Coordinates of C-alpha atoms and ligand atoms in Angstrom, one line a residue:
X1 CA 0.0 0.0 0.0
X2 CA 1.9 3.0 -1.2
X3 CA 0.0 5.6 0.7
X4 CA 0.1 3.9 4.0
X5 CA 3.4 3.3 5.8
X6 CA 3.1 0.0 7.5
X7 CA 5.8 -1.4 9.9
X8 CA 7.5 -4.6 8.8
X9 CA 6.0 -8.0 9.9
X10 CA 8.4 -8.4 12.7
X11 CA 7.8 -4.8 13.9
X12 CA 4.1 -5.6 13.8
X13 CA 4.6 -8.6 16.1
X14 CA 6.8 -6.4 18.4
X15 CA 4.1 -3.7 18.6
X16 CA 1.5 -6.3 19.6
X17 CA 3.9 -7.8 22.1
X18 CA 4.6 -4.3 23.5
X19 CA 0.9 -3.6 24.0
X20 CA 0.7 -6.7 26.1
X21 CA 3.8 -6.4 28.2
X22 CA 2.9 -2.8 29.1
X23 CA 0.1 -4.4 31.1
X24 CA 2.3 -6.9 32.8
X25 CA 4.7 -6.8 35.7
X26 CA 7.9 -8.4 34.4
X27 CA 11.4 -8.3 35.9
X28 CA 13.4 -5.4 34.4
X29 CA 15.2 -6.4 31.2
X30 CA 13.4 -9.7 30.9
X31 CA 10.8 -8.1 28.5
X32 CA 13.5 -7.3 26.0
X33 CA 15.1 -10.7 26.4
X34 CA 11.8 -12.4 25.5
X35 CA 11.0 -10.0 22.6
X36 CA 14.3 -10.3 20.7
X37 CA 15.1 -13.1 18.2
X38 CA 18.0 -15.1 19.6
X39 CA 19.6 -15.9 16.3
X40 CA 19.0 -16.1 12.6
X41 CA 21.1 -18.2 10.4
X42 CA 21.3 -17.3 6.7
X43 CA 22.5 -20.1 4.4
X44 CA 23.4 -19.7 0.8
X45 CA 24.1 -22.8 -1.1
X46 CA 24.5 -23.9 -4.7
X47 CA 22.8 -26.8 -6.4
X48 CA 23.6 -28.0 -9.9
X49 CA 20.4 -28.1 -11.9
X50 CA 19.6 -27.8 -15.6
X51 CA 23.3 -27.7 -16.4
X52 CA 24.3 -24.8 -14.2
X53 CA 24.8 -23.9 -10.5
X54 CA 21.8 -22.2 -8.9
X55 CA 22.3 -20.4 -5.7
X56 CA 19.6 -20.4 -3.1
X57 CA 19.1 -18.4 0.1
X58 CA 17.5 -19.9 3.1
X59 CA 17.0 -19.0 6.8
X60 CA 16.4 -20.5 10.1
X61 CA 15.5 -18.1 12.9
X62 CA 15.4 -19.1 16.5
X63 CA 13.3 -16.7 18.6
X64 CA 13.4 -18.3 22.1
X65 CA 15.1 -21.3 23.6
X66 CA 13.4 -21.1 27.0
X67 CA 12.3 -24.6 26.1
X68 CA 14.0 -27.0 23.7
X69 CA 13.7 -28.2 21.1
X70 CA 12.5 -25.1 19.3
X71 CA 9.7 -25.6 16.8
X72 CA 8.3 -24.1 13.7
X73 CA 7.8 -24.7 10.0
X74 CA 9.8 -24.2 6.9
X75 CA 8.3 -22.0 4.3
X76 CA 9.0 -22.0 0.5
X77 CA 8.1 -18.8 -1.1
X78 CA 9.8 -16.0 -3.1
X79 CA 8.8 -13.4 -0.5
X80 CA 10.7 -15.2 2.3
X81 CA 13.2 -12.9 4.0
X82 CA 14.9 -12.5 7.4
X83 CA 12.2 -10.1 8.8
X84 CA 9.5 -12.6 7.9
X85 CA 11.1 -15.7 9.4
X86 CA 11.9 -13.7 12.5
X87 CA 8.3 -12.5 12.9
X88 CA 7.1 -16.1 12.4
X89 CA 9.6 -17.5 14.8
X90 CA 8.4 -15.1 17.5
X91 CA 4.8 -16.1 16.9
X92 CA 5.9 -19.7 17.2
X93 CA 7.2 -19.0 20.7
X94 CA 3.9 -17.5 21.9
X95 CA 1.8 -20.1 20.0
X96 CA 3.6 -23.0 21.7
X97 CA 3.4 -21.4 25.1
X98 CA -0.3 -20.8 24.6
X99 CA -1.2 -24.4 23.8
X100 CA 1.4 -25.8 26.2
X101 CA 3.5 -27.5 23.6
X102 CA 6.9 -27.7 25.4
X103 CA 8.9 -25.9 22.7
X104 CA 10.7 -22.7 22.0
X105 CA 9.9 -20.8 18.8
X106 CA 11.7 -21.1 15.5
X107 CA 10.9 -20.7 11.8
X108 CA 12.7 -21.3 8.5
X109 CA 12.3 -20.3 4.9
X110 CA 13.7 -20.7 1.5
X111 CA 13.4 -18.1 -1.2
X112 CA 12.1 -20.2 -3.9
X113 CA 8.9 -20.6 -5.9
X114 CA 8.3 -24.3 -5.7
X115 CA 6.3 -24.2 -8.9
X116 CA 9.5 -23.3 -10.8
X117 CA 11.0 -26.7 -10.2
X118 CA 10.1 -30.4 -10.8
X119 CA 9.9 -32.9 -8.0
X120 CA 13.4 -34.3 -8.5
X121 CA 14.9 -30.8 -8.5
X122 CA 12.9 -29.9 -5.4
X123 CA 14.3 -33.0 -3.7
X124 CA 17.8 -32.0 -4.5
X125 CA 17.3 -28.4 -3.3
X126 CA 15.5 -29.6 -0.1
X127 CA 18.1 -32.1 0.8
X128 CA 20.9 -29.6 0.3
X129 CA 19.0 -27.0 2.4
X130 CA 18.4 -29.6 5.1
X131 CA 22.1 -30.6 5.0
X132 CA 23.2 -27.0 5.7
X133 CA 20.8 -26.8 8.6
X134 CA 21.5 -30.2 10.0
X135 CA 25.3 -29.7 10.1
X136 CA 24.7 -26.6 12.2
X137 CA 22.3 -28.4 14.6
X138 CA 19.4 -26.3 13.2
X139 CA 17.5 -29.5 12.6
X140 CA 17.8 -31.9 15.5
X141 CA 15.2 -33.9 17.5
X142 CA 16.4 -32.3 20.7
X143 CA 17.2 -28.8 19.5
X144 CA 15.2 -27.7 16.5
X145 CA 12.3 -29.5 14.9
X146 CA 10.9 -28.1 11.6
X147 CA 7.5 -28.8 10.1
X148 CA 5.5 -27.8 7.0
X149 CA 4.5 -24.3 6.3
X150 CA 3.4 -22.5 3.1
X151 CA 4.9 -24.1 0.0
X152 CA 6.0 -27.3 1.9
X153 CA 4.2 -30.5 3.0
X154 CA 4.7 -34.1 3.8
X155 CA 6.9 -34.8 0.9
X156 CA 9.5 -32.2 1.9
X157 CA 9.4 -33.3 5.5
X158 CA 10.1 -36.9 4.4
X159 CA 13.2 -35.8 2.5
X160 CA 14.4 -33.8 5.5
X161 CA 13.9 -36.7 7.8
X162 CA 15.8 -39.0 5.5
X163 CA 18.6 -36.5 5.1
X164 CA 18.9 -36.3 8.8
X165 CA 18.9 -40.1 9.2
X166 CA 21.7 -40.4 6.6
X167 CA 23.8 -37.8 8.5
X168 CA 23.0 -39.3 12.0
X169 CA 23.0 -43.0 11.4
X170 CA 23.2 -43.9 15.1
X171 CA 20.5 -41.5 16.3
X172 CA 17.7 -43.8 17.4
X173 CA 15.3 -40.8 17.6
X174 CA 16.1 -39.4 14.2
X175 CA 12.5 -39.5 13.0
X176 CA 11.7 -36.9 15.7
X177 CA 13.9 -34.4 13.9
X178 CA 11.0 -33.1 11.8
X179 CA 7.2 -33.3 12.0
X180 CA 4.5 -33.3 9.4
X181 CA 5.9 -36.4 7.8
X182 CA 3.8 -38.9 5.8
X183 CA 2.0 -41.4 7.9
X184 CA 4.0 -44.3 6.5
X185 CA 7.2 -42.5 7.3
X186 CA 6.9 -41.7 10.9
X187 CA 4.0 -39.2 10.6
X188 CA 0.8 -39.2 12.6
X189 CA -2.8 -39.5 11.6
X190 CA -4.5 -36.1 11.4
X191 CA -1.5 -33.9 10.9
X192 CA -2.4 -32.7 7.4
X193 CA -5.9 -31.5 8.5
X194 CA -4.6 -30.3 11.9
X195 CA -4.4 -26.6 11.4
X196 CA -7.8 -26.3 9.7
X197 CA -9.3 -28.7 12.3
X198 CA -7.9 -26.4 15.0
X199 CA -9.6 -23.4 13.4
X200 CA -12.9 -25.4 13.6
X201 CA -12.3 -26.4 17.2
X202 CA -11.4 -22.8 18.1
X203 CA -14.6 -21.5 16.5
X204 CA -16.7 -24.2 18.2
X205 CA -15.2 -23.2 21.6
X206 CA -15.8 -19.5 20.9
X207 CA -19.5 -20.3 20.1
X208 CA -19.8 -22.2 23.4
X209 CA -19.6 -18.8 25.2
X210 CA -22.7 -16.7 24.3
X211 CA -21.1 -13.7 26.0
X212 CA -18.2 -13.8 23.6
X213 CA -20.4 -14.4 20.6
X214 CA -22.5 -11.4 21.7
X215 CA -19.3 -9.3 21.9
X216 CA -18.9 -9.8 18.2
X217 CA -22.5 -8.8 17.7
X218 CA -23.5 -12.3 16.7
X219 CA -25.8 -14.9 18.3
X220 CA -26.6 -18.6 18.1
X221 CA -24.3 -21.3 16.8
X222 CA -22.1 -21.8 13.8
X223 CA -25.1 -23.3 11.9
X224 CA -26.0 -21.0 8.9
X225 CA -23.2 -18.5 9.6
X226 CA -21.8 -16.8 6.5
X227 CA -18.1 -17.5 6.2
X228 CA -15.6 -15.9 3.8
X229 CA -12.3 -17.7 3.5
X230 CA -9.2 -16.0 2.1
X231 CA -6.8 -18.7 0.7
X232 CA -8.0 -22.3 0.0
X233 CA -4.6 -23.9 0.7
X234 CA -4.2 -26.7 3.2
X235 CA -5.4 -24.6 6.2
X236 CA -8.2 -22.7 4.5
X237 CA -9.5 -25.7 2.7
X238 CA -9.8 -27.9 5.8
X239 CA -11.2 -25.2 8.0
X240 CA -13.9 -24.4 5.3
X241 CA -14.7 -28.0 4.7
X242 CA -15.2 -29.0 8.3
X243 CA -17.1 -25.8 9.2
X244 CA -19.4 -26.5 6.2
X245 CA -19.8 -30.2 6.5
X246 CA -19.9 -30.7 10.3
X247 CA -21.1 -27.4 11.7
X248 CA -23.5 -26.3 9.0
X249 CA -21.7 -23.0 8.2
X250 CA -22.2 -21.4 4.8
X251 CA -19.0 -20.7 2.9
X252 CA -20.2 -17.7 1.0
X253 CA -16.9 -16.5 -0.3
X254 CA -13.5 -18.0 -1.3
X255 CA -10.7 -15.7 -2.2
X256 CA -7.7 -16.9 -4.1
X257 CA -4.7 -15.5 -6.0
X258 CA -6.7 -15.0 -9.2
X259 CA -9.9 -13.5 -7.7
X260 CA -12.8 -14.7 -5.7
X261 CA -15.9 -16.7 -5.8
X262 CA -19.1 -15.6 -4.1
X263 CA -22.4 -17.3 -3.5
X264 CA -24.8 -16.1 -0.8
X265 CA -26.3 -19.6 -0.6
X266 CA -22.9 -21.2 0.1
X267 CA -20.2 -22.7 -2.1
X268 CA -19.3 -26.3 -2.5
X269 CA -15.9 -26.3 -0.9
X270 CA -14.9 -29.7 -2.2
X271 CA -15.8 -28.7 -5.8
X272 CA -13.9 -25.4 -5.6
X273 CA -10.8 -27.2 -4.2
X274 CA -10.9 -29.7 -7.0
X275 CA -11.2 -26.9 -9.5
X276 CA -8.2 -25.0 -8.0
X277 CA -6.1 -28.2 -8.1
X278 CA -6.9 -28.8 -11.7
X279 CA -6.9 -25.2 -13.0
X280 CA -4.5 -23.4 -10.7
X281 CA -7.1 -20.9 -9.6
X282 CA -10.8 -20.1 -9.1
X283 CA -11.4 -18.4 -12.5
X284 CA -13.8 -20.2 -14.7
X285 CA -15.5 -22.2 -11.8
X286 CA -18.9 -22.8 -13.2
X287 CA -21.2 -22.8 -10.2
X288 CA -20.6 -19.3 -8.6
X289 CA -20.0 -15.7 -9.5
X290 CA -16.4 -14.9 -10.1
X291 CA -14.7 -11.6 -9.6
X292 CA -11.1 -10.8 -10.5
X293 CA -11.0 -8.4 -7.6
X294 CA -10.5 -10.5 -4.5
X295 CA -10.4 -7.4 -2.3
X296 CA -14.1 -6.9 -3.1
X297 CA -15.0 -10.2 -1.5
X298 CA -12.7 -9.7 1.5
X299 CA -14.7 -6.5 2.2
X300 CA -18.1 -8.1 1.7
X301 CA -20.6 -8.6 4.5
X302 CA -20.4 -11.9 6.3
X303 CA -20.4 -13.3 9.8
X304 CA -16.9 -14.8 10.0
X305 CA -13.9 -13.9 8.0
X306 CA -11.0 -16.4 7.9
X307 CA -7.8 -15.0 6.4
X308 CA -5.9 -18.3 5.8
X309 CA -3.1 -17.2 3.5
X310 CA -0.5 -14.5 3.8
X311 CA 0.5 -12.0 6.4
X312 CA -0.6 -8.4 6.2
X313 CA -3.7 -9.0 4.0
X314 CA -5.8 -6.8 6.4
X315 CA -3.9 -3.6 6.7
X316 CA -4.2 0.2 7.0
X317 CA -5.4 0.3 3.4
X318 CA -8.5 -1.8 3.9
X319 CA -9.2 -2.3 7.6
X320 CA -11.8 0.4 7.6
X321 CA -13.8 -1.4 4.9
X322 CA -13.8 -4.8 6.5
X323 CA -17.4 -5.7 7.4
X324 CA -17.0 -9.0 9.2
X325 CA -17.8 -8.7 12.9
X326 CA -15.6 -11.8 13.7
X327 CA -12.2 -12.5 12.3
X328 CA -10.3 -15.7 13.0
X329 CA -6.7 -15.6 11.9
X330 CA -5.9 -19.0 10.4
X331 CA -2.8 -17.5 8.8
X332 CA 0.1 -16.1 10.7
X333 CA 0.0 -12.3 11.0
X334 CA -2.8 -11.6 8.5
X335 CA -3.9 -8.4 10.4
X336 CA -1.2 -5.7 10.8
X337 CA -0.9 -3.9 14.1
X338 CA -2.4 -0.7 12.6
X339 CA -5.3 -2.6 11.1
X340 CA -5.8 -4.3 14.5
X341 CA -6.2 -0.9 16.1
X342 CA -8.8 0.2 13.6
X343 CA -10.8 -3.1 13.8
X344 CA -10.7 -3.1 17.6
X345 CA -12.1 0.4 17.6
X346 CA -14.9 -0.8 15.3
X347 CA -15.7 -3.5 17.8
X348 CA -14.6 -6.4 15.6
X349 CA -13.6 -9.5 17.6
X350 CA -10.4 -11.1 16.4
X351 CA -9.4 -14.6 17.4
X352 CA -5.7 -14.2 17.1
X353 CA -3.3 -16.3 15.0
X354 CA -1.2 -17.6 17.9
X355 CA -4.2 -19.4 19.2
X356 CA -6.4 -19.9 16.0
X357 CA -3.7 -21.7 14.0
X358 CA -2.0 -23.5 16.8
X359 CA -3.6 -26.8 15.7
X360 CA -0.7 -27.6 13.4
X361 CA 2.0 -27.4 16.0
X362 CA -0.2 -29.1 18.6
X363 CA -0.5 -32.2 16.4
X364 CA 3.2 -31.8 15.5
X365 CA 3.8 -32.1 19.3
X366 CA 1.9 -35.4 19.3
X367 CA 3.9 -36.6 16.3
X368 CA 7.2 -35.7 18.0
X369 CA 6.1 -37.6 21.2
X370 CA 5.0 -40.6 19.0
X371 CA 8.4 -40.6 17.3
X372 CA 10.3 -40.5 20.6
X373 CA 8.2 -43.2 22.1
X374 CA 8.5 -45.4 19.0
X375 CA 4.9 -46.6 19.2
X376 CA 1.6 -45.6 17.6
X377 CA -0.9 -44.0 19.9
X378 CA -3.6 -46.5 21.0
X379 CA -1.5 -49.6 20.1
X380 CA -1.4 -50.8 23.7
X381 CA -4.8 -49.8 24.9
X382 CA -7.2 -50.0 22.0
X383 CA -8.3 -53.7 22.2
X384 CA -8.2 -53.7 26.0
X385 CA -10.6 -50.7 25.9
X386 CA -12.8 -52.7 23.5
X387 CA -12.8 -55.7 25.8
X388 CA -13.8 -53.7 28.8
X389 CA -16.6 -52.0 26.8
X390 CA -17.7 -55.4 25.8
X391 CA -18.2 -56.4 29.4
X392 CA -20.6 -53.5 29.8
X393 CA -22.4 -54.3 26.6
X394 CA -22.8 -57.9 27.6
X395 CA -24.4 -56.8 30.8
X396 CA -26.7 -54.4 29.0
X397 CA -27.8 -57.2 26.6
X398 CA -28.7 -59.4 29.6
X399 CA -30.9 -56.5 30.9
X400 CA -32.3 -56.1 27.4
X401 CA -33.4 -59.7 27.3
X402 CA -34.8 -59.4 30.8
X403 CA -36.8 -56.3 30.1
X404 CA -38.4 -57.6 26.9
X405 CA -40.2 -54.8 24.9
X406 CA -39.8 -52.2 27.6
X407 CA -36.2 -51.3 26.7
X408 CA -33.7 -52.4 24.2
X409 CA -30.1 -51.6 23.3
X410 CA -29.8 -49.6 20.1
X411 CA -27.5 -51.4 17.6
X412 CA -25.7 -48.2 16.7
X413 CA -24.9 -47.6 20.4
X414 CA -23.4 -51.0 20.7
X415 CA -21.3 -50.5 17.5
X416 CA -20.0 -47.1 18.5
X417 CA -19.4 -48.0 22.2
X418 CA -17.5 -51.2 21.4
X419 CA -15.0 -49.6 19.1
X420 CA -11.8 -48.5 20.8
X421 CA -10.3 -45.2 19.6
X422 CA -7.8 -45.3 16.8
X423 CA -4.9 -42.9 16.4
X424 CA -6.9 -40.3 14.4
X425 CA -9.6 -40.2 17.0
X426 CA -7.0 -39.8 19.8
X427 CA -5.3 -37.0 17.9
X428 CA -8.5 -35.2 17.3
X429 CA -9.5 -35.6 20.9
X430 CA -6.1 -34.2 22.1
X431 CA -6.4 -31.3 19.7
X432 CA -9.9 -30.5 20.8
X433 CA -9.0 -30.6 24.4
X434 CA -5.9 -28.3 23.7
X435 CA -8.0 -25.8 21.8
X436 CA -10.7 -25.6 24.4
X437 CA -8.3 -25.2 27.3
X438 CA -6.2 -22.6 25.6
X439 CA -9.3 -20.5 24.7
X440 CA -10.6 -20.7 28.2
X441 CA -7.2 -19.5 29.5
X442 CA -7.3 -16.5 27.1
X443 CA -10.9 -15.6 27.8
X444 CA -10.3 -15.6 31.5
X445 CA -7.8 -12.8 31.0
X446 CA -10.0 -11.1 28.4
X447 CA -13.0 -10.9 30.7
X448 CA -11.1 -11.0 34.0
X449 CA -9.0 -7.9 33.6
X450 CA -10.4 -4.4 33.1
X451 CA -7.4 -3.3 31.2
X452 CA -7.6 -6.0 28.6
X453 CA -10.1 -5.4 25.9
X454 CA -9.3 -7.9 23.2
X455 CA -8.4 -11.5 22.7
X456 CA -5.0 -10.8 21.1
X457 CA -3.7 -8.9 24.1
X458 CA -5.1 -11.6 26.4
X459 CA -3.4 -14.3 24.3
X460 CA 0.0 -12.4 24.4
X461 CA -0.3 -11.9 28.2
X462 CA -1.1 -15.6 28.7
X463 CA 1.8 -16.8 26.4
X464 CA 4.3 -14.3 27.7
X465 CA 3.6 -15.1 31.3
X466 CA 4.3 -18.7 30.6
X467 CA 7.6 -17.9 29.0
X468 CA 8.4 -15.7 32.0
X469 CA 7.5 -18.5 34.3
X470 CA 9.9 -20.8 32.5
X471 CA 12.7 -18.3 32.8
X472 CA 11.9 -17.9 36.4
X473 CA 12.1 -21.6 37.0
X474 CA 15.6 -21.5 35.6
X475 CA 16.6 -18.8 38.0
X476 CA 16.9 -16.1 35.3
Ligands
LIG1 N1 4.1 -24.0 10.3 C1 3.1 -24.3 11.2 C2 2.8 -23.0 12.1 O1 3.0 -21.9 11.6 C3 3.3 -25.5 12.0 C4 4.5 -25.5 12.9 C5 4.9 -26.8 13.5 O2 4.1 -27.8 13.4 O3 6.0 -26.9 14.1 O4 2.3 -23.1 13.2

């Protein structure tokens, strides 16, 4: 936005941090220690591709090592730069603290457009990047554990894990050096959907508190709510899909790189996703109105706006025109500090990124634990749980026979009750619990303190106080 001077992404995060610490009582000097990024490593490396050497630039920023390993994704995008990875690393620190994932914060990135390279080339580039980070202990199960982010996924994580294993042949925990791996390669069920699932669980928890829903000028449940999603990547897609299929929300708008789709009656998320995969964008989608101007839909009336793509999409240039009364930040940093001020003054409720998109790292935490314990969740208990349930069902069936027509056991109850939970169910249950508890912790600060008027400040206060406590425990 030429006419509006916005601070950088990292400055935005610092501004939000400063707003929160101003309301806290922290030991002198500790505030700065927590705010700063501990280190950022820049690597430049060459890979021979298409008959010449190509030089790539990558980063790994470590924001806080109050707990180790530090955690955070690796992003592949041309816009990756030091300021961005540092901002994202800081958000990881607060995010992990908020959901009680025992990690410090880190983030990495590679300046590359993954669409410019074929799979084999991407493998060579990824392995070389991983090599540079591994040899500096910037990927290590005990020190620094990356995960997917924009432009990366299971495939890249599998290459990284394999590269680490090759360089650390005697490390029995090598699989825990990275999360977000494919299920057959040390991954965990439910990691791909995790961030979107977390957005759904966050909204469900929000709607369990009528007082909070009223603060956004809304009422009722998620059923029938009009939702606009910006970015139908992994996070936006899963959030939209689950909210539509399981909570009855109407996805009225989907904004992508090449414009937006709008349908007041609700879009078919699955069909739009398929279209995007096949055609690279939303243009031409036959069953909804398309506009080339995505901004128009971002500013359209709706109940819930879900920015699920890039940082800074809601900024000083458009904040005034945003009509959604409730914004849930599925992306990291989608609302700038200046826009946050404007929206707050307008009474918009914002469920902040560090909470809203923490589902990814939460399930990463489960994956890391699974890797370190070398056993799938539920493997020991599942059949035993089923056997115990069977005892109850057998007794109920005895009663059923005794009571005759007066009462009978419903077959679907028997079927559901007998089945022990598999890994996916356990992961979803752990994620649901995490998202509920974290929200309750934040809202307690939001409603409990006169000087805290918004969820973001409450979330920062909650997260920072946990980081402070961990410094205090170390005697710092
Ligand atoms: N990149 C994701 C995030 O921003 C996931 C990080 C992780 O799983 O470590 O939260």
